[in-house]
PDB file of C-alpha atoms in Angstrom:
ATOM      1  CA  UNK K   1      53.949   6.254  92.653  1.00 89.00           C
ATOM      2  CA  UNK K   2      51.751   5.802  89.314  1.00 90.00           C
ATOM      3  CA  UNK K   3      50.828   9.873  89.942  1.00 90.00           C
ATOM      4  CA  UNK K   4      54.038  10.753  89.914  1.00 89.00           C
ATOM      5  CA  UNK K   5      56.134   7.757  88.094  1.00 89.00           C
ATOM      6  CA  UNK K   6      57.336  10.126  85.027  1.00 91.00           C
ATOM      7  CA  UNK K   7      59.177  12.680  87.656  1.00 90.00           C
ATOM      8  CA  UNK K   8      61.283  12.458  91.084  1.00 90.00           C
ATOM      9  CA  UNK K   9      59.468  11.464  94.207  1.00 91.00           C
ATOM     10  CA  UNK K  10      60.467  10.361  97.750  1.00 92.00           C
ATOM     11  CA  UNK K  11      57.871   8.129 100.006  1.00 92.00           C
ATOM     12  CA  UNK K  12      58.652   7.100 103.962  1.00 92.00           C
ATOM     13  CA  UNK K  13      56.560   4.091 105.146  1.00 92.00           C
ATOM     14  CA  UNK K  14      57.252   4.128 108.855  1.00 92.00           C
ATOM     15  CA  UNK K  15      55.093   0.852 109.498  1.00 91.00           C
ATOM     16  CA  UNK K  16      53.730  -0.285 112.450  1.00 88.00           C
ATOM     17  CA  UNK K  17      54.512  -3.972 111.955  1.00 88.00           C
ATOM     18  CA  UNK K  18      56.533  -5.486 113.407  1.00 89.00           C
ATOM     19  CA  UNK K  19      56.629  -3.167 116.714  1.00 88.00           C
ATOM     20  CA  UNK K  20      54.631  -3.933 119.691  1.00 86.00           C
ATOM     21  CA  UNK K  21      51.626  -4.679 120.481  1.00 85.00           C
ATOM     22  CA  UNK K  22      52.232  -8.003 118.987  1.00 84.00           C
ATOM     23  CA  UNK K  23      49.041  -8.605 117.142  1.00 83.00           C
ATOM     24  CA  UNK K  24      47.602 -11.219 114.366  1.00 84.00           C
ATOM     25  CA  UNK K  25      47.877 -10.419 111.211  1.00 86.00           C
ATOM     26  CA  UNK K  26      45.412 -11.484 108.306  1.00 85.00           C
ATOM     27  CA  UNK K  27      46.331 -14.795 106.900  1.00 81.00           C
ATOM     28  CA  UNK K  28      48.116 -15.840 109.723  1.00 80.00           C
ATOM     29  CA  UNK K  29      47.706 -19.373 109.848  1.00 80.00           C
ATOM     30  CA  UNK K  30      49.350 -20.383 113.136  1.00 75.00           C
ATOM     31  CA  UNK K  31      47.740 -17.478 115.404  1.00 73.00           C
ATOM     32  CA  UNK K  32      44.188 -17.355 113.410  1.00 72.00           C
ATOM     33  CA  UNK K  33      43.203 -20.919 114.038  1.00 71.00           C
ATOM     34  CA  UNK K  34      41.693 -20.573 117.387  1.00 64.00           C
ATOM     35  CA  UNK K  35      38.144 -18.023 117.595  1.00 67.00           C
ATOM     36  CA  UNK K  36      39.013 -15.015 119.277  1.00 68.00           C
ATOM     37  CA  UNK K  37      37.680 -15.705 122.179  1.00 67.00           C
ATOM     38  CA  UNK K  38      40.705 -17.979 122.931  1.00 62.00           C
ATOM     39  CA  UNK K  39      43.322 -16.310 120.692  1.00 65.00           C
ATOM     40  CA  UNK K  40      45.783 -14.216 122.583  1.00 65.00           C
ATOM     41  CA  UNK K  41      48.104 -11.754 120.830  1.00 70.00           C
ATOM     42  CA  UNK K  42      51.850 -11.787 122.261  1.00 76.00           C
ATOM     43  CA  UNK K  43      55.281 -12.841 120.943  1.00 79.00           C
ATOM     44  CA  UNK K  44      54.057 -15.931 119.603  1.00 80.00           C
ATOM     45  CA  UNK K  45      52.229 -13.429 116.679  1.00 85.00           C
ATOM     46  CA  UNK K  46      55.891 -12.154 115.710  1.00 88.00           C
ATOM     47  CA  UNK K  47      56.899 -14.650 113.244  1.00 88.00           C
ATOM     48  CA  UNK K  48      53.941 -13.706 111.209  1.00 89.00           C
ATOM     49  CA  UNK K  49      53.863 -10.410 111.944  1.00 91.00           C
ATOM     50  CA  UNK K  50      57.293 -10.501 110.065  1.00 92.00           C
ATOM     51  CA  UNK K  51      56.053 -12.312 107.293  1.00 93.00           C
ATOM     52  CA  UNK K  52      53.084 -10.004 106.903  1.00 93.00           C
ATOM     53  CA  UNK K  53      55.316  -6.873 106.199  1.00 94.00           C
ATOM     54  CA  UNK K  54      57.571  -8.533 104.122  1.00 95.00           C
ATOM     55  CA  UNK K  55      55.265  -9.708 102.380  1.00 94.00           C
ATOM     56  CA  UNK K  56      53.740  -5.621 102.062  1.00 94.00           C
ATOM     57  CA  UNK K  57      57.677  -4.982 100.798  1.00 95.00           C
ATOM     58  CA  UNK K  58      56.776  -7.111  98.033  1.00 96.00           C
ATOM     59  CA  UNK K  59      53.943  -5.614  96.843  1.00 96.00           C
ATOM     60  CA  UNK K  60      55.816  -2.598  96.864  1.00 95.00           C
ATOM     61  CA  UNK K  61      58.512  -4.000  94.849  1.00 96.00           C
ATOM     62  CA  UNK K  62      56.414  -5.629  92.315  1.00 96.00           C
ATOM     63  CA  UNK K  63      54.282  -1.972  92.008  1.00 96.00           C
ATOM     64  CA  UNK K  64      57.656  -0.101  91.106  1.00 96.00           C
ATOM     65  CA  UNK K  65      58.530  -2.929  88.697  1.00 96.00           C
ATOM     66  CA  UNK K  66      55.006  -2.987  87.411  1.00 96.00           C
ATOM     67  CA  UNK K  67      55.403   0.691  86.837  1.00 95.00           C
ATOM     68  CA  UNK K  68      58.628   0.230  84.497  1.00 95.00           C
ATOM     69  CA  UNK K  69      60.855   2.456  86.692  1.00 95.00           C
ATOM     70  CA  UNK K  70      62.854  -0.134  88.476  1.00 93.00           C
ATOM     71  CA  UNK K  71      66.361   0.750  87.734  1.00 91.00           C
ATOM     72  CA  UNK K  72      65.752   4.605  88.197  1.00 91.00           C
ATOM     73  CA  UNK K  73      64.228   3.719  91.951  1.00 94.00           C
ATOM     74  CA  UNK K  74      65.870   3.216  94.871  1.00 95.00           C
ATOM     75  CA  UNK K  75      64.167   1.252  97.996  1.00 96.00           C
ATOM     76  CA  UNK K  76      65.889   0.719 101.611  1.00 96.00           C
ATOM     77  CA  UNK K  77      64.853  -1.311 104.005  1.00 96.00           C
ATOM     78  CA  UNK K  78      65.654  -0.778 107.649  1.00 95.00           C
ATOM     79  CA  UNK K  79      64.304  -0.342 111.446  1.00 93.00           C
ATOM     80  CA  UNK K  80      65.214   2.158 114.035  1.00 90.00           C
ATOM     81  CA  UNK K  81      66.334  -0.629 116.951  1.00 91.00           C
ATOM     82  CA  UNK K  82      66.493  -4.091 117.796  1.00 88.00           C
ATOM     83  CA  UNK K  83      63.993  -6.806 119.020  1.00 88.00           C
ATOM     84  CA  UNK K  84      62.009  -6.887 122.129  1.00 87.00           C
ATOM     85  CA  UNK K  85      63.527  -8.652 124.867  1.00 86.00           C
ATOM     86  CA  UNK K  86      60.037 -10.921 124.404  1.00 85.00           C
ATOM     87  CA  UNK K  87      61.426 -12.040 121.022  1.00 86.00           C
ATOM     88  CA  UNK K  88      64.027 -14.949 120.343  1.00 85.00           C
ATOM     89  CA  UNK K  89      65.106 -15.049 116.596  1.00 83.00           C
ATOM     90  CA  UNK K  90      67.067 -17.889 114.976  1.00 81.00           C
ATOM     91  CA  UNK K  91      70.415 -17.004 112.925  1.00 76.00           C
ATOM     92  CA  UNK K  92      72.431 -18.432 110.326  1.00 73.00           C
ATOM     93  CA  UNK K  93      72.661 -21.590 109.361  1.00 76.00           C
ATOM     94  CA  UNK K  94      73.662 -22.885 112.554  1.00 76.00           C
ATOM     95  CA  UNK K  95      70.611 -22.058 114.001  1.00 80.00           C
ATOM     96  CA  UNK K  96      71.759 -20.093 116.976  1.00 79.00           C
ATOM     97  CA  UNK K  97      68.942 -18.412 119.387  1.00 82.00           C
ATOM     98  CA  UNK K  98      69.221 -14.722 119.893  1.00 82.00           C
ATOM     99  CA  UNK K  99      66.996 -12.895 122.665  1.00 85.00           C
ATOM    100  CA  UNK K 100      66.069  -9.553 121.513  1.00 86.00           C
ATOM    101  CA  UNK K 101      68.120  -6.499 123.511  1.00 87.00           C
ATOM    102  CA  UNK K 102      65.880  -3.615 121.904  1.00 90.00           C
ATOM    103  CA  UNK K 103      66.437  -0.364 125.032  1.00 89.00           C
ATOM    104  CA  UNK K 104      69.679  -1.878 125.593  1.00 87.00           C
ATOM    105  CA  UNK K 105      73.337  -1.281 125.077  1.00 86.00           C
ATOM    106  CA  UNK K 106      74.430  -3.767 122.720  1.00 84.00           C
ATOM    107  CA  UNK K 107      74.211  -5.327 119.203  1.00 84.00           C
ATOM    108  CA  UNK K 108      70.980  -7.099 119.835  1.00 85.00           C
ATOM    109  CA  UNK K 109      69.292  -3.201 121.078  1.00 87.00           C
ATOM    110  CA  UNK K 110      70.547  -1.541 117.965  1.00 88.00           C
ATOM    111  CA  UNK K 111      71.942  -3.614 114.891  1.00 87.00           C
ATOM    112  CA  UNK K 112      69.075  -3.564 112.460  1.00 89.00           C
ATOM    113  CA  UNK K 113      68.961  -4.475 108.750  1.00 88.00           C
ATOM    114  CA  UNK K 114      69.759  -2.548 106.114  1.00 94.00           C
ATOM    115  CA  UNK K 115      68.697  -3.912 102.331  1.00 95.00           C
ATOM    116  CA  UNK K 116      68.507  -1.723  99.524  1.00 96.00           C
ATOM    117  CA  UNK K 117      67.096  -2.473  96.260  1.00 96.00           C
ATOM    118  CA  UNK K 118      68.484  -0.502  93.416  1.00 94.00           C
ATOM    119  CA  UNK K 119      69.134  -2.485  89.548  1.00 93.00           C
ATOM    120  CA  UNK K 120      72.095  -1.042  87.646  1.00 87.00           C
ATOM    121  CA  UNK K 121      73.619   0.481  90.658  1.00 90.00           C
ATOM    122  CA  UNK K 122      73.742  -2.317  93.787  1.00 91.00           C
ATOM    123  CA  UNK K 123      74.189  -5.829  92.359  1.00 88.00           C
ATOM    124  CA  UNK K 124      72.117  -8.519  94.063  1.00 88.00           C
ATOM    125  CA  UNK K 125      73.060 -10.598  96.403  1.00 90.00           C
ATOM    126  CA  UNK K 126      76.081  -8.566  97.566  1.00 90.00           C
ATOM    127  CA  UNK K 127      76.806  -7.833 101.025  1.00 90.00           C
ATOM    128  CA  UNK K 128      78.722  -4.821 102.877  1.00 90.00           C
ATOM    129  CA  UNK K 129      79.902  -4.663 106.554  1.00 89.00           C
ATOM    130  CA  UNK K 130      80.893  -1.005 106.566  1.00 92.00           C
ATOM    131  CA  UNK K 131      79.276   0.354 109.405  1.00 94.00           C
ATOM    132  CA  UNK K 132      75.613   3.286 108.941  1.00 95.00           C
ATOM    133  CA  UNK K 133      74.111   4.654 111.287  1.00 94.00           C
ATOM    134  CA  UNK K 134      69.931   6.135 110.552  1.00 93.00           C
ATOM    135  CA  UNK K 135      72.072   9.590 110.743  1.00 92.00           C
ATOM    136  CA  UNK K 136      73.835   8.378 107.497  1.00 95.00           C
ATOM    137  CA  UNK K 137      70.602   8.975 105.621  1.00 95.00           C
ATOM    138  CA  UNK K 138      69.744  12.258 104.807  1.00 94.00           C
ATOM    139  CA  UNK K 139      73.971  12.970 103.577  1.00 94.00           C
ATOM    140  CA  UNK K 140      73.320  10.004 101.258  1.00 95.00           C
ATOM    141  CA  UNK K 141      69.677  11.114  99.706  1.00 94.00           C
ATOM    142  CA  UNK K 142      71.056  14.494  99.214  1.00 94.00           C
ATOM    143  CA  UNK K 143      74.219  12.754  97.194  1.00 94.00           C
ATOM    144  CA  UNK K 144      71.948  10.113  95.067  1.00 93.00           C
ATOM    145  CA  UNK K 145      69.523  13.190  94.068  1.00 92.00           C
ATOM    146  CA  UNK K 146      72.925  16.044  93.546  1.00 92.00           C
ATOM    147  CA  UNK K 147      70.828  17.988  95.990  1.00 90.00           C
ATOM    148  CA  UNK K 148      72.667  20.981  97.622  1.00 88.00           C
ATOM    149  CA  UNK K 149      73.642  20.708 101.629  1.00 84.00           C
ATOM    150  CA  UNK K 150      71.496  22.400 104.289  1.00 84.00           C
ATOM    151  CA  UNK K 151      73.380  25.397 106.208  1.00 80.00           C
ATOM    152  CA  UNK K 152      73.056  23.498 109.763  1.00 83.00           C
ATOM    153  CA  UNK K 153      75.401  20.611 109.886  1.00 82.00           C
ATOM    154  CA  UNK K 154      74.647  17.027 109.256  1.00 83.00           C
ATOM    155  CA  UNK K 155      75.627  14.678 112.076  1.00 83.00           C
ATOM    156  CA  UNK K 156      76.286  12.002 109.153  1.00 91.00           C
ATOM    157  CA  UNK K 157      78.005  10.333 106.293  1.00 93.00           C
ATOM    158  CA  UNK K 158      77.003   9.506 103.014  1.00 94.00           C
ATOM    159  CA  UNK K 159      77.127   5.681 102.221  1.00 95.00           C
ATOM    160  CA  UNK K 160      76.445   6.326  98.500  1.00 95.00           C
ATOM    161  CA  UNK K 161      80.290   5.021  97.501  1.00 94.00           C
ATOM    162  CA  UNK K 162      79.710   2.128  99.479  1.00 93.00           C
ATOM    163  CA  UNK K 163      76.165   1.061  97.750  1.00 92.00           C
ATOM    164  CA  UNK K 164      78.252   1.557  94.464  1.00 91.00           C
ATOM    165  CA  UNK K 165      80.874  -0.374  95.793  1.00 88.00           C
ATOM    166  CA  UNK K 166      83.498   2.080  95.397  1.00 90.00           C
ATOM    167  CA  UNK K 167      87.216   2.026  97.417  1.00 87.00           C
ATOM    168  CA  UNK K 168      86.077   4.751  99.204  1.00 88.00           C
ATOM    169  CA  UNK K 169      86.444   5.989 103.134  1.00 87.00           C
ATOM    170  CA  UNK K 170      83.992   4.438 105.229  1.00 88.00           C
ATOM    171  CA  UNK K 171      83.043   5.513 108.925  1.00 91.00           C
ATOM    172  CA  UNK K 172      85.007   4.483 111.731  1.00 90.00           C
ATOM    173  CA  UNK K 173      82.471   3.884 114.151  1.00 92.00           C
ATOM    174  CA  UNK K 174      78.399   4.765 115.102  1.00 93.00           C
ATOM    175  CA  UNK K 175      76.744   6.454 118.127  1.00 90.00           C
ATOM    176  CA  UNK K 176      74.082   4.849 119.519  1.00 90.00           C
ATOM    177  CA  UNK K 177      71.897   6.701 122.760  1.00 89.00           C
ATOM    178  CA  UNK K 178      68.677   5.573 124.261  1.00 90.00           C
ATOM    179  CA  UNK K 179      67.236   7.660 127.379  1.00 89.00           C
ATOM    180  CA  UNK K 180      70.429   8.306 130.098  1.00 86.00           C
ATOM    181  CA  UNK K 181      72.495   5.468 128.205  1.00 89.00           C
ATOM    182  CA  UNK K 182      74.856   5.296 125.156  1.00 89.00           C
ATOM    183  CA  UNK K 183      77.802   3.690 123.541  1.00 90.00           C
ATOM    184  CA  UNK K 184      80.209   3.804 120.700  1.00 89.00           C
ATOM    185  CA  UNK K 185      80.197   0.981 117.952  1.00 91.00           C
ATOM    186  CA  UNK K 186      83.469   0.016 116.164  1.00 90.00           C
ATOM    187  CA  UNK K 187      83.657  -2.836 113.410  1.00 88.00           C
ATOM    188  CA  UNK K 188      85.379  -4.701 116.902  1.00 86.00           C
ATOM    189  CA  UNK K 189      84.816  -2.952 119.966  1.00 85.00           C
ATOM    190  CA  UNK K 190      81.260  -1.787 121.944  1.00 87.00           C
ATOM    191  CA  UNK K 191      82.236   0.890 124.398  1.00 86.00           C
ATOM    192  CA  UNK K 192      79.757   2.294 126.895  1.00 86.00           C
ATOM    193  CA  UNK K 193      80.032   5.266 128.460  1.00 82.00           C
ATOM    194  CA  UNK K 194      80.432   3.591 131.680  1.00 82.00           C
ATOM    195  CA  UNK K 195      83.599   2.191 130.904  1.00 80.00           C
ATOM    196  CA  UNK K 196      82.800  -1.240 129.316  1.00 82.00           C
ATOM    197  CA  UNK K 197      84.910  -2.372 126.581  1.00 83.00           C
ATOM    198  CA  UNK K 198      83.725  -6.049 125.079  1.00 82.00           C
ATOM    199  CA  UNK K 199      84.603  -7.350 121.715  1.00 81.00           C
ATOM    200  CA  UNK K 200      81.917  -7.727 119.198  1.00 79.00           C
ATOM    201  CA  UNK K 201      81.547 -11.921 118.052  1.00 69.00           C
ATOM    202  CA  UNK K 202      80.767 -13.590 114.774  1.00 58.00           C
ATOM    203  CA  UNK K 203      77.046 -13.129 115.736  1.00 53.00           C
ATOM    204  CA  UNK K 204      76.917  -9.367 115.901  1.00 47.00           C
ATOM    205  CA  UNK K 205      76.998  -9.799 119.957  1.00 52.00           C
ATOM    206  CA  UNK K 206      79.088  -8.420 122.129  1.00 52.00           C
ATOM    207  CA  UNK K 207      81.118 -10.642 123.987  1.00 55.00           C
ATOM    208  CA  UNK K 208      82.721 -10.361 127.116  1.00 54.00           C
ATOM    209  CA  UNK K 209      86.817 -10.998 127.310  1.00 50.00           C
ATOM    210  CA  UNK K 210      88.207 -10.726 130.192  1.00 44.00           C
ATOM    211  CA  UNK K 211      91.242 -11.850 129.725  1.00 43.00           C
ATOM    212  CA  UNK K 212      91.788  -8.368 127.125  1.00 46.00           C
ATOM    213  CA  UNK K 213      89.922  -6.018 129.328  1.00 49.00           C
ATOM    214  CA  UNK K 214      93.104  -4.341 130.817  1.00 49.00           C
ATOM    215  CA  UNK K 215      94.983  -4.820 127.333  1.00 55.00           C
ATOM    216  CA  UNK K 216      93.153  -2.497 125.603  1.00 73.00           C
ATOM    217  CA  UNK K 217      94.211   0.993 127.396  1.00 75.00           C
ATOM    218  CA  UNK K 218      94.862   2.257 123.404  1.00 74.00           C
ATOM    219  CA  UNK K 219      91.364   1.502 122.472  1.00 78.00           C
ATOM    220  CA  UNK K 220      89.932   2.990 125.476  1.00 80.00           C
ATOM    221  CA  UNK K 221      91.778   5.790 125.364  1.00 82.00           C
ATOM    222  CA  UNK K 222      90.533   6.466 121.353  1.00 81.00           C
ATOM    223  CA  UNK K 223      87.111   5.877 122.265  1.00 81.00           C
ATOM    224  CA  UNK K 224      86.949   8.057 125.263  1.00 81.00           C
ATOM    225  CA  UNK K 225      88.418  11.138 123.138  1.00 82.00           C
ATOM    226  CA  UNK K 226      85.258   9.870 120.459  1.00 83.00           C
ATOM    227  CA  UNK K 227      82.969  10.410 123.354  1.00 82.00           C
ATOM    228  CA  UNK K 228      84.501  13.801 123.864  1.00 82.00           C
ATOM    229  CA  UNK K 229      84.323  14.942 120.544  1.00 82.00           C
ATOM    230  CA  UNK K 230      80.482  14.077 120.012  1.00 80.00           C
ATOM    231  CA  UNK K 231      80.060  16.330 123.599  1.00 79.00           C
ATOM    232  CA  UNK K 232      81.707  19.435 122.070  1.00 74.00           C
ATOM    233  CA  UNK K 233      79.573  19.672 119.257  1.00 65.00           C
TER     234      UNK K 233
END
């Protein structure tokens, strides 16, 4: 960044942390305090794990504002799939345990963060429930830097309004796939390819109604023609 600070430049940091094998990091307080002879690395490293990278995201943020070129950068934070089924997080302020669904069909497998830091442009602290998908991406760099589109076509939308916070359209729904298994992603509705419907909760889970199951022949039948669409192209 220093090298190339007075001119446009694009990094990736695809890092390891906090992906398996669950390991300790240095500092780690809780999972450093026995010698290694005892210490074994498993879930119980995650929490710090966590910390350890977000505390790396730091650094990073604190180099670009070190560097004066803050409001002229753009940083996004995000992860390619859920938790490991190993893993139980805490949310909210209620304090509700969530077992990790990463490799499986639902919220827990595939809704991932999504922060971006950018002064002047996103103001802090807001939030946004439009839905992205990692496809979104490339539409939305090519936008920000008034690059020209590539010939092939882009499976994706640009979320650029939305960072802005401009009344513009947003997507109607994501596409999420994982080996011989995928599903469809509404703002309400998770609908597999085998035919399950559920309604998405508070929590970002899916959540089983039976009761509406056989109500919701108008959803089904919009999804199924979504699925149809995505195998024409």
């Amino acid at each position: 960044m220093e090298r190339k600070k007075d001119g446009p430049f694009f990094i990736y940091y695809p890092a390891l942390l906090v992906h398996t094998p669950y390991v300790r990091v240095p500092g780690g307080t809780a999972t450093s305090r026995l010698p290694d002879s005892e210490q074994k690395n498993g879930p119980e490293c995650f929490p710090e794990m966590v910390e350890y990278l977000d505390g790396n995201v730091g650094r990073l943020v604190r180099a670009v504002d070190d560097l004066g070129i803050s409001n002229n950068t753009i940083i996004l934070f995000c992860a390619d799939n859920g938790t490991h089924g190993r893993v139980t997080s805490v949310w909210g302020e209620s304090r509700s345990k969530i077992k990790g669904g990463k490799m499986t069909m639902t919220d827990r497998g595939s809704r991932v963060p999504l922060i971006v830091r950018w002064p002047g442009a996103v103001e802090s602290g807001t939030q946004c429930d439009e839905l992205v998908e990692l496809a979104d991406f490339l539409p939305t760099f090519l936008e920000i830097a008034t690059a020209p589109q590539p010939m092939q076509r882009i499976h994706g939308q640009s979320f650029l309004p939305q960072l802005r916070g401009e009344d513009a359209p947003s997507k109607e729904w994501v596409h999420i796939e994982y080996k011989n298994e995928r599903h469809i992603r509404t703002k309400d509705w998770i609908y597999t390819d085998t035919g399950m419907l559920t309604r998405v909760n508070e929590f970002g889970q899916p959540e089983n109604d039976p009761e509406e199951q056989n109500d919701q022949s108008v959803v089904r039948d919009h999804i199924k023609k979504i699925f149809a669409s995505i195998d024409e192209t």
